[in-house]
Coordinates of C-alpha atoms in Angstrom, one line a residue:
X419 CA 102.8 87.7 87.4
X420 CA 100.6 90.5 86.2
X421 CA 100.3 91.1 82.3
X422 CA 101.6 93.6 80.7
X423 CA 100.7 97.0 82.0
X424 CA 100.6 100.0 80.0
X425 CA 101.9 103.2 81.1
X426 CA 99.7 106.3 82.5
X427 CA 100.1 109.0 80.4
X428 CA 99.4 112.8 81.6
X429 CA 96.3 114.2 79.7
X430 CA 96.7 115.8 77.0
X431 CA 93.9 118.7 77.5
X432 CA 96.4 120.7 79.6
X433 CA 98.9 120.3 77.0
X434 CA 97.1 121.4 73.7
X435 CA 94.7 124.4 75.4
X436 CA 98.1 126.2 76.8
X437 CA 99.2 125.0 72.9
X438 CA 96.1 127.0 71.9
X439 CA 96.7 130.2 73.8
X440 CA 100.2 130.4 72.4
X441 CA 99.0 130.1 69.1
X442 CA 96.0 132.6 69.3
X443 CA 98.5 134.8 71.0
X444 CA 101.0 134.1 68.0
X445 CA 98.8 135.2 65.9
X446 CA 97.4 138.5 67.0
X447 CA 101.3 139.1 67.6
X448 CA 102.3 138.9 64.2
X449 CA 99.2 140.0 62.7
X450 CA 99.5 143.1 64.3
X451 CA 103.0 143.6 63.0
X452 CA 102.1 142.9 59.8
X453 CA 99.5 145.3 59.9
X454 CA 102.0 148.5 61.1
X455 CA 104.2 147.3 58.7
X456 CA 101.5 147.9 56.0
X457 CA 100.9 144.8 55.2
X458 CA 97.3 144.2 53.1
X459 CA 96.3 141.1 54.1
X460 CA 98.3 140.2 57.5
X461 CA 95.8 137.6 58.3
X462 CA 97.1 135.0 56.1
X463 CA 100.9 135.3 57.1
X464 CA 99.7 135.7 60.8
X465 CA 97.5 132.4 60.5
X466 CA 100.3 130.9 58.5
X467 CA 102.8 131.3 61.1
X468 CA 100.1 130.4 63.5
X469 CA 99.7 127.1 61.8
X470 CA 103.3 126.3 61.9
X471 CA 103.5 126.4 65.5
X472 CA 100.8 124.8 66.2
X473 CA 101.7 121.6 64.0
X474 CA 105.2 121.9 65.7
X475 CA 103.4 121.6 68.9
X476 CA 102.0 118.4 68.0
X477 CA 105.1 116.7 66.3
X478 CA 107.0 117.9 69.8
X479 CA 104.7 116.5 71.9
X480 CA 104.4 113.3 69.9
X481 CA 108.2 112.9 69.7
X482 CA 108.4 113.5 73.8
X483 CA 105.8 111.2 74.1
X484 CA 107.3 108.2 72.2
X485 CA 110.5 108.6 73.5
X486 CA 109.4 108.4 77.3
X487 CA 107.5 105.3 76.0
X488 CA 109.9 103.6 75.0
X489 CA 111.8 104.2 78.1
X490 CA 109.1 103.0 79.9
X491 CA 108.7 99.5 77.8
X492 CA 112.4 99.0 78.6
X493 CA 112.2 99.7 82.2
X494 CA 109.0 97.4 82.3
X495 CA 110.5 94.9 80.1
X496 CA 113.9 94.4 82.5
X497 CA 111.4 94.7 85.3
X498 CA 109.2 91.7 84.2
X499 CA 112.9 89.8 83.2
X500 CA 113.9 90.3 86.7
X501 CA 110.9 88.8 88.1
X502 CA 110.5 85.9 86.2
X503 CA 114.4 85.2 87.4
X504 CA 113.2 85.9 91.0
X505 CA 110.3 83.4 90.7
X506 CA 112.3 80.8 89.0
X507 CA 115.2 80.8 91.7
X508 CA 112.9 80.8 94.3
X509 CA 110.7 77.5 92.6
X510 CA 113.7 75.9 92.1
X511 CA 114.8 76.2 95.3
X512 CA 111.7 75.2 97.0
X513 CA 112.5 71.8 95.4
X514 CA 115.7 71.1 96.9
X515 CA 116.2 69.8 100.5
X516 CA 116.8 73.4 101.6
X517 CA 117.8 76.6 101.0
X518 CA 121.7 77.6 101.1
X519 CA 123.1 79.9 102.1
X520 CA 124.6 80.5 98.1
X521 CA 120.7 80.1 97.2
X522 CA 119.5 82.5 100.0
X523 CA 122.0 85.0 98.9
X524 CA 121.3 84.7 95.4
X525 CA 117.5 85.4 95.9
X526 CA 118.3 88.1 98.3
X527 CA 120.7 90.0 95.4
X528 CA 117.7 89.3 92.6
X529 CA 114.8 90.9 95.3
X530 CA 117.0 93.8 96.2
X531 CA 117.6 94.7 92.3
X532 CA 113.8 94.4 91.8
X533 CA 113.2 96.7 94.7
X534 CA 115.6 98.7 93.1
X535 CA 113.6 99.0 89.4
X536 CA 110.2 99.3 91.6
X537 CA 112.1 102.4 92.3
X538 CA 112.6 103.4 89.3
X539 CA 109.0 103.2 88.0
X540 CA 108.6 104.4 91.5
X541 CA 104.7 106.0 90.6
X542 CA 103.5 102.7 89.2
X543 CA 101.5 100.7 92.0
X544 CA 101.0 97.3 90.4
X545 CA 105.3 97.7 90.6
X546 CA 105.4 97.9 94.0
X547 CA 102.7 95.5 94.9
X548 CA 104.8 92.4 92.5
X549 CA 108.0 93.5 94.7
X550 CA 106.1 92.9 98.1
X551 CA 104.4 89.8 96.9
X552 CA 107.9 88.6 96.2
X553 CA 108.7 89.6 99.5
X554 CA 105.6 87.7 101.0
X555 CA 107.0 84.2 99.2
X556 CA 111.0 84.6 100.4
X557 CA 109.3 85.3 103.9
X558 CA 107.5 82.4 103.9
X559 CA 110.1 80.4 102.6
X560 CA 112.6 82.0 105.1
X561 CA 109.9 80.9 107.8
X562 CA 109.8 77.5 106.8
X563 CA 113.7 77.4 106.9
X564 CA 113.8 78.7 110.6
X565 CA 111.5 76.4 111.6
X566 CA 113.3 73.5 110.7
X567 CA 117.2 74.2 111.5
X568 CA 118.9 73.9 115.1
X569 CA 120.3 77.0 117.1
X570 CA 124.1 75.6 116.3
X571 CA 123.3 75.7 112.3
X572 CA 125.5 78.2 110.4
X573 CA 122.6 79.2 108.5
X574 CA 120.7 80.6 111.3
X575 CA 121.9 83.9 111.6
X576 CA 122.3 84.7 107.5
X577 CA 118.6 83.5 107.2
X578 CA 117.3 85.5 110.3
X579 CA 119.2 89.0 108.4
X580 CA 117.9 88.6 105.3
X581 CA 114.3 87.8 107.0
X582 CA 114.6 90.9 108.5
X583 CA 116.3 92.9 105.3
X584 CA 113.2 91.1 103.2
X585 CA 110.8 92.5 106.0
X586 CA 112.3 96.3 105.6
X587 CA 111.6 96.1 101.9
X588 CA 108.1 94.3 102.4
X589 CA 107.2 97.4 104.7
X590 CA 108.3 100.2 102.1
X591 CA 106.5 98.8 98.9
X592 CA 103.0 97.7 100.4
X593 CA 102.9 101.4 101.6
X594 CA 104.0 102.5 98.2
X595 CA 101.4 100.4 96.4
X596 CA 99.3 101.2 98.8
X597 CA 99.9 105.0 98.6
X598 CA 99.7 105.1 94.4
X599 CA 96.4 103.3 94.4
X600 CA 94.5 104.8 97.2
X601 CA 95.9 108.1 95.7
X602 CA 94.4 107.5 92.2
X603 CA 91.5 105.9 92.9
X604 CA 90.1 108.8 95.3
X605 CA 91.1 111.4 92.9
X606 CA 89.0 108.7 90.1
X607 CA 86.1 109.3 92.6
X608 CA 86.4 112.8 93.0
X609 CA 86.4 113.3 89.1
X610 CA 83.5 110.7 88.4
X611 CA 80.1 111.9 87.8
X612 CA 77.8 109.2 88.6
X613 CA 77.3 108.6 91.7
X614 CA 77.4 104.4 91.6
X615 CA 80.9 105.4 89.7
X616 CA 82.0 108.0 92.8
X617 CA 81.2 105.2 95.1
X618 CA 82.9 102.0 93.6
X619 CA 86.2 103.9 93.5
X620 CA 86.4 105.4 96.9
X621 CA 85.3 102.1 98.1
X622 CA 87.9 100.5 96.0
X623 CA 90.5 103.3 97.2
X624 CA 89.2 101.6 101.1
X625 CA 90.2 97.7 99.9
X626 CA 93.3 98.8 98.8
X627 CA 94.1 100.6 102.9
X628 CA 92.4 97.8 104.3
X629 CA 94.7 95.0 102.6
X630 CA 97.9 97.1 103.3
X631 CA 96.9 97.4 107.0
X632 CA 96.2 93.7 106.8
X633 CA 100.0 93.7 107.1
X634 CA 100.5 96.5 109.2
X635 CA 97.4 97.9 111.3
X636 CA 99.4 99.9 113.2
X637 CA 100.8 101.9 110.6
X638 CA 100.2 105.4 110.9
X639 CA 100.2 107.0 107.6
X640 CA 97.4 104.1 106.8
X641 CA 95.2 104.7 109.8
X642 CA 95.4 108.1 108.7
X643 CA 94.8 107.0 105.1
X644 CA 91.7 105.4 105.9
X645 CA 90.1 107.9 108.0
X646 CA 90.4 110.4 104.7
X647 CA 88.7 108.0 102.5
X648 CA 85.9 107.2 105.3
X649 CA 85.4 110.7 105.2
X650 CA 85.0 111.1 101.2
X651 CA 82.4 107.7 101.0
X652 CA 80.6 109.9 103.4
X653 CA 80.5 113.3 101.7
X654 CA 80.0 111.5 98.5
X655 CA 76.9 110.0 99.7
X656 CA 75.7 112.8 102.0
X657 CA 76.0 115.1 98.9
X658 CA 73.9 112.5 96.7
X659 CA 70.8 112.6 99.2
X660 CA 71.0 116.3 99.8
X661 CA 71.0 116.7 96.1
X662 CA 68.3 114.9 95.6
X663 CA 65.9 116.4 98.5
X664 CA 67.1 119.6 97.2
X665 CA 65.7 118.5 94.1
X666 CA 62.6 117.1 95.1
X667 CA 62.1 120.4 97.7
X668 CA 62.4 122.4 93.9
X669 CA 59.8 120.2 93.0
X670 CA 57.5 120.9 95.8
X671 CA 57.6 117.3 96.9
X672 CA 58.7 118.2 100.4
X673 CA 57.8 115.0 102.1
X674 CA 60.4 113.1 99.5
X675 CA 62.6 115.8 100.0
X676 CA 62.8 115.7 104.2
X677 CA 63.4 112.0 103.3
X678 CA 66.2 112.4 101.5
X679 CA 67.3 114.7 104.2
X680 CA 66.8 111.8 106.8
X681 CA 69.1 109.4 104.8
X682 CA 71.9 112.1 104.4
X683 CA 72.1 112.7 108.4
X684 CA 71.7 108.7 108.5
X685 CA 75.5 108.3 106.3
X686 CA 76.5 111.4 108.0
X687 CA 76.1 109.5 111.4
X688 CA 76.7 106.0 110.2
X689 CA 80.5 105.9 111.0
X690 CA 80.0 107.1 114.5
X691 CA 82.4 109.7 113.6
X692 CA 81.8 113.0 115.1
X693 CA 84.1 116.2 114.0
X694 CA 83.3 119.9 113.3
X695 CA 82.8 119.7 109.4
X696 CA 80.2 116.6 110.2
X697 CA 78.4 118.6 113.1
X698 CA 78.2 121.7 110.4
X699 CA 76.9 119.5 107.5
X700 CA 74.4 117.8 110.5
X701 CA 73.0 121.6 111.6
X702 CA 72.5 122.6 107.7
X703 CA 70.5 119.5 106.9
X704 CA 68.7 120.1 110.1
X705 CA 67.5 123.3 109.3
X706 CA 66.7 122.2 105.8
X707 CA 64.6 119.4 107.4
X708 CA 62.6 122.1 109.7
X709 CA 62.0 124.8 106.8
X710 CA 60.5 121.7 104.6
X711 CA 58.3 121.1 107.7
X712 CA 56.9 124.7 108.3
X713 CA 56.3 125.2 104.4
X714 CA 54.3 121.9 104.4
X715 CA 52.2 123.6 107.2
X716 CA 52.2 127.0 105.5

C-alpha cells in the first residue's frame, strides 16, 4: 500500500494576483469617491478599506482551503480503510483450500466500492493505480481458481463473471492512472527550466504509457498517448541543441555551432518519425547549417 499521499493543491499565484487587482481596483474606487466627496485625505480610508479586503481574501481562501482538506483526508482515510479490508480478505482467502463463492462475492462487493471512492478522488493517479493493482491480485487469484475446478463445478461460471467484471474495472483505472500521470508529468516538463529536469519528466511521462500499454498495447488512446510524448522528448531536445548553436553562432564559434545543428537534426530523425512540423524544423536547421557555412567562408 502506498503511504499517505497529500493532496495537490491549485497554486495560489492565480488566486492572490486576481486578489491584487481587486484590491488596487478597490482602492482607486473608493479613493476617488472620497475625493468628490471632499474628503482631505481619501487615501487613508481608500487604503483602509483596501486592507480589509484584502485580509478577507486571505481568511476566505484559507477557510476554503481547510475545509476541502479535510474532505480530502476523509475521503483518503475511508479510501486507505477500504483497502486494507480488500487486502486482508483477499490474504485470508488465499489460505483456505479455495475461494467460495461467499468469499469471491465478498471481495468482488469490497473492489467494486474501492473502484467506487477511486472515483471519487477521481483526479488522484496513485488512486487509480492501488484499484488496478487490486484488480491484478483478484485476477490472478481468479486464474489460479479456474485452473483448478472441473467444467460441472458450480463455481465456474460466478468466477468466470467476476473475472471478466474485475477485467472491466482493471481496463478503466490503468487508463485513468495512466491518463493523470502522463498528464502531469508532461505539463512538469513543459514548465521545467533545466533541460536534464525537461527531460526526466517527459521520459517519466513515457514509463508511465509504456507500463499501461504493457497491459493493453492495443489501446488507442495510449498509442496515441505515446506518440505526443515521443514528440515533446524530441522538441525538448531539438530546442536544447538549437539553443545552443544559436548561442555559440552569437559567439562567432560557427564550427561549435553547425555542430550543435548536426545533433538537433540527429534527435529530430532519431525516431524515424517523419511529419510536416518535423520536415519544417529539418529545413530551418538546414538552412541554419548552410548560412554558418558560407559566413565561415566569407
Amino acid at each position: 500500500m502506498s503511504p499517505t499521499r497529500r493532496p495537490m493543491w491549485l497554486p495560489a499565484s492565480n488566486y492572490y494576483a486576481l486578489t491584487m487587482a481587486v484590491v488596487i481596483a478597490f482602492f482607486f474606487l473608493v479613493w476617488g469617491i472620497l475625493h468628490d466627496g471632499g474628503d482631505e485625505t481619501p487615501w487613508i480610508s481608500a487604503g483602509i478599506g483596501a486592507s480589509a479586503v484584502l485580509f478577507g481574501a486571505v481568511i476566505l481562501r484559507e477557510w476554503v482551503m481547510r475545509r476541502a482538506r479535510n474532505r480530502y483526508v476523509t475521503a483518503q482515510r475511508n479510501f486507505d480503510r477500504e483497502l486494507r479490508e480488500v487486502y486482508s480478505r483477499l490474504g485470508n482467502d488465499r489460505d483456505s483450500e479455495k475461494l467460495t463463492l461467499g468469499q469471491n462475492e465478498a471481495i468482488l462487493s469490497d473492489i467494486a466500492k474501492k473502484s467506487s471512492a477511486a472515483r471519487t478522488l477521481g483526479k488522484f493517479s496513485a488512486t487509480h493505480r492501488e484499484v488496478f493493482e487490486l484488480c491484478g491480485d483478484y485476477l490472478a487469484r481468479n486464474k489460479r481458481e479456474l485452473s483448478l475446478i472441473g467444467t460441472g463445478s458450480p463455481r465456474l461460471v460466478p468466477l468466470r463473471k467476476s473475472r471478466d467484471r474485475v477485467r472491466e474495472f482493471h481496463r478503466y483505472h490503468v487508463l485513468q492512472w495512466a491518463e493523470i500521470e502522463a498528464r502531469e508529468l508532461t505539463q512538469d516538463a513543459k514548465s521545467r527550466a533545466k533541460f536534464s529536469e525537461k527531460v526526466e519528466s517527459a521520459q517519466a511521462a513515457m514509463n508511465v504509457i509504456d507500463s499501461a500499454m504493457s497491459f493493453y498495447p492495443a489501446e488507442p488512446a495510449l498509442i496515441e498517448s505515446r506518440e505526443v510524448i515521443v514528440e515533446l522528448v524530441a522538441s525538448i531536445k531539438v530546442a536544447h541543441w538549437v539553443e545552443r548553436a544559436e548561442r555559440a553562432a552569437f559567439k562567432g564559434d560557427y564550427k561549435e555551432a553547425r555542430s550543435h545543428y548536426r545533433d538537433a537534426l540527429f534527435y529530430l530523425g532519431r525516431d524515424n518519425i517523419s511529419n510536416e512540423d518535423r520536415d519544417i524544423a529539418a529545413d530551418h536547421i538546414n538552412t541554419a547549417i548552410e548560412r554558418l557555412r558560407q559566413l565561415e567562408q566569407d
